[in-house]
């Protein structure tokens, strides 16, 4: 699998990066994990606007899904070739309504579903293109999912937004690459059931015996290097901060 960090800023974009969005590719299939603020522009650095095969939205906070409004325009009003077919979008319940409201004036209440085939997420395992995917409801103020993607004996997990929880540990168990959020700073913002800090992300990676840890969703006002040091204090494997444009062969 090839993983490309399209955007990795937490909560709002930074000068260096759009918000959460990660492209996972294998066998020519392209799955996008989240499409936060600014991600649609960055995505076009890596693939064509219409090259996606499926989208997974971890949850409906704006920093994970709001560029779906712009992508609706691109697919609904496509200049060449006419309106796009409905692209599978795996998202929590209410995604169509949420995005339709955010867009504000779609031609009809069901316009979104003409170009997006919304499929309601739950916890479970299913086949998605060439991937075996497992989703688990994680711990966040709104319904939110983490995801594990497997292909050809290799695996990666993406936390989405979450506090410490057993479901996250289950998704990350033995993965080759663990893309884990670290929004908070250890000792400063230890708020349960919302986000992880660097130490908690490191501890989750250590419990899971993850092969590699990539910290992501670090907001512009948070010191990423400190979070990385906190993670390294409790996780013995290779670890780094996500950077926009980074590519990993998993
Ligand atoms: Zn977020
Ligand atoms: Zn969130």
Coordinates of N, CA and C and ligand atoms in Angstrom, one line a residue, residues 10-11 20 59 61 63-64 140 161 195 217, ligand 1:
X10 N -4.4 19.6 12.6 CA -5.5 19.3 13.5 C -6.4 20.5 13.7
X11 N -7.7 20.3 13.7 CA -8.7 21.3 14.0 C -8.8 22.5 13.1
X20 N -7.0 17.2 8.1 CA -6.8 15.8 7.9 C -7.3 15.3 6.5
X59 N -15.5 11.2 10.8 CA -16.6 11.8 11.6 C -16.9 13.1 10.9
X61 N -16.9 16.3 12.1 CA -16.4 17.6 12.4 C -15.8 18.2 11.1
X63 N -13.2 19.8 10.3 CA -11.7 19.6 9.9 C -11.5 18.2 9.3
X64 N -12.6 17.4 9.2 CA -12.4 16.1 8.6 C -13.3 15.9 7.3
X140 N -15.0 10.1 21.1 CA -15.0 11.5 20.6 C -16.4 12.1 20.9
X161 N -10.2 11.0 15.1 CA -10.1 11.8 16.4 C -10.6 10.9 17.5
X195 N -9.4 13.9 22.7 CA -8.2 13.7 21.9 C -7.1 13.0 22.7
X217 N -2.7 15.2 13.1 CA -3.7 16.0 13.7 C -3.2 16.9 14.8
Ligands
LIG1 ZN1 -10.3 16.9 14.1

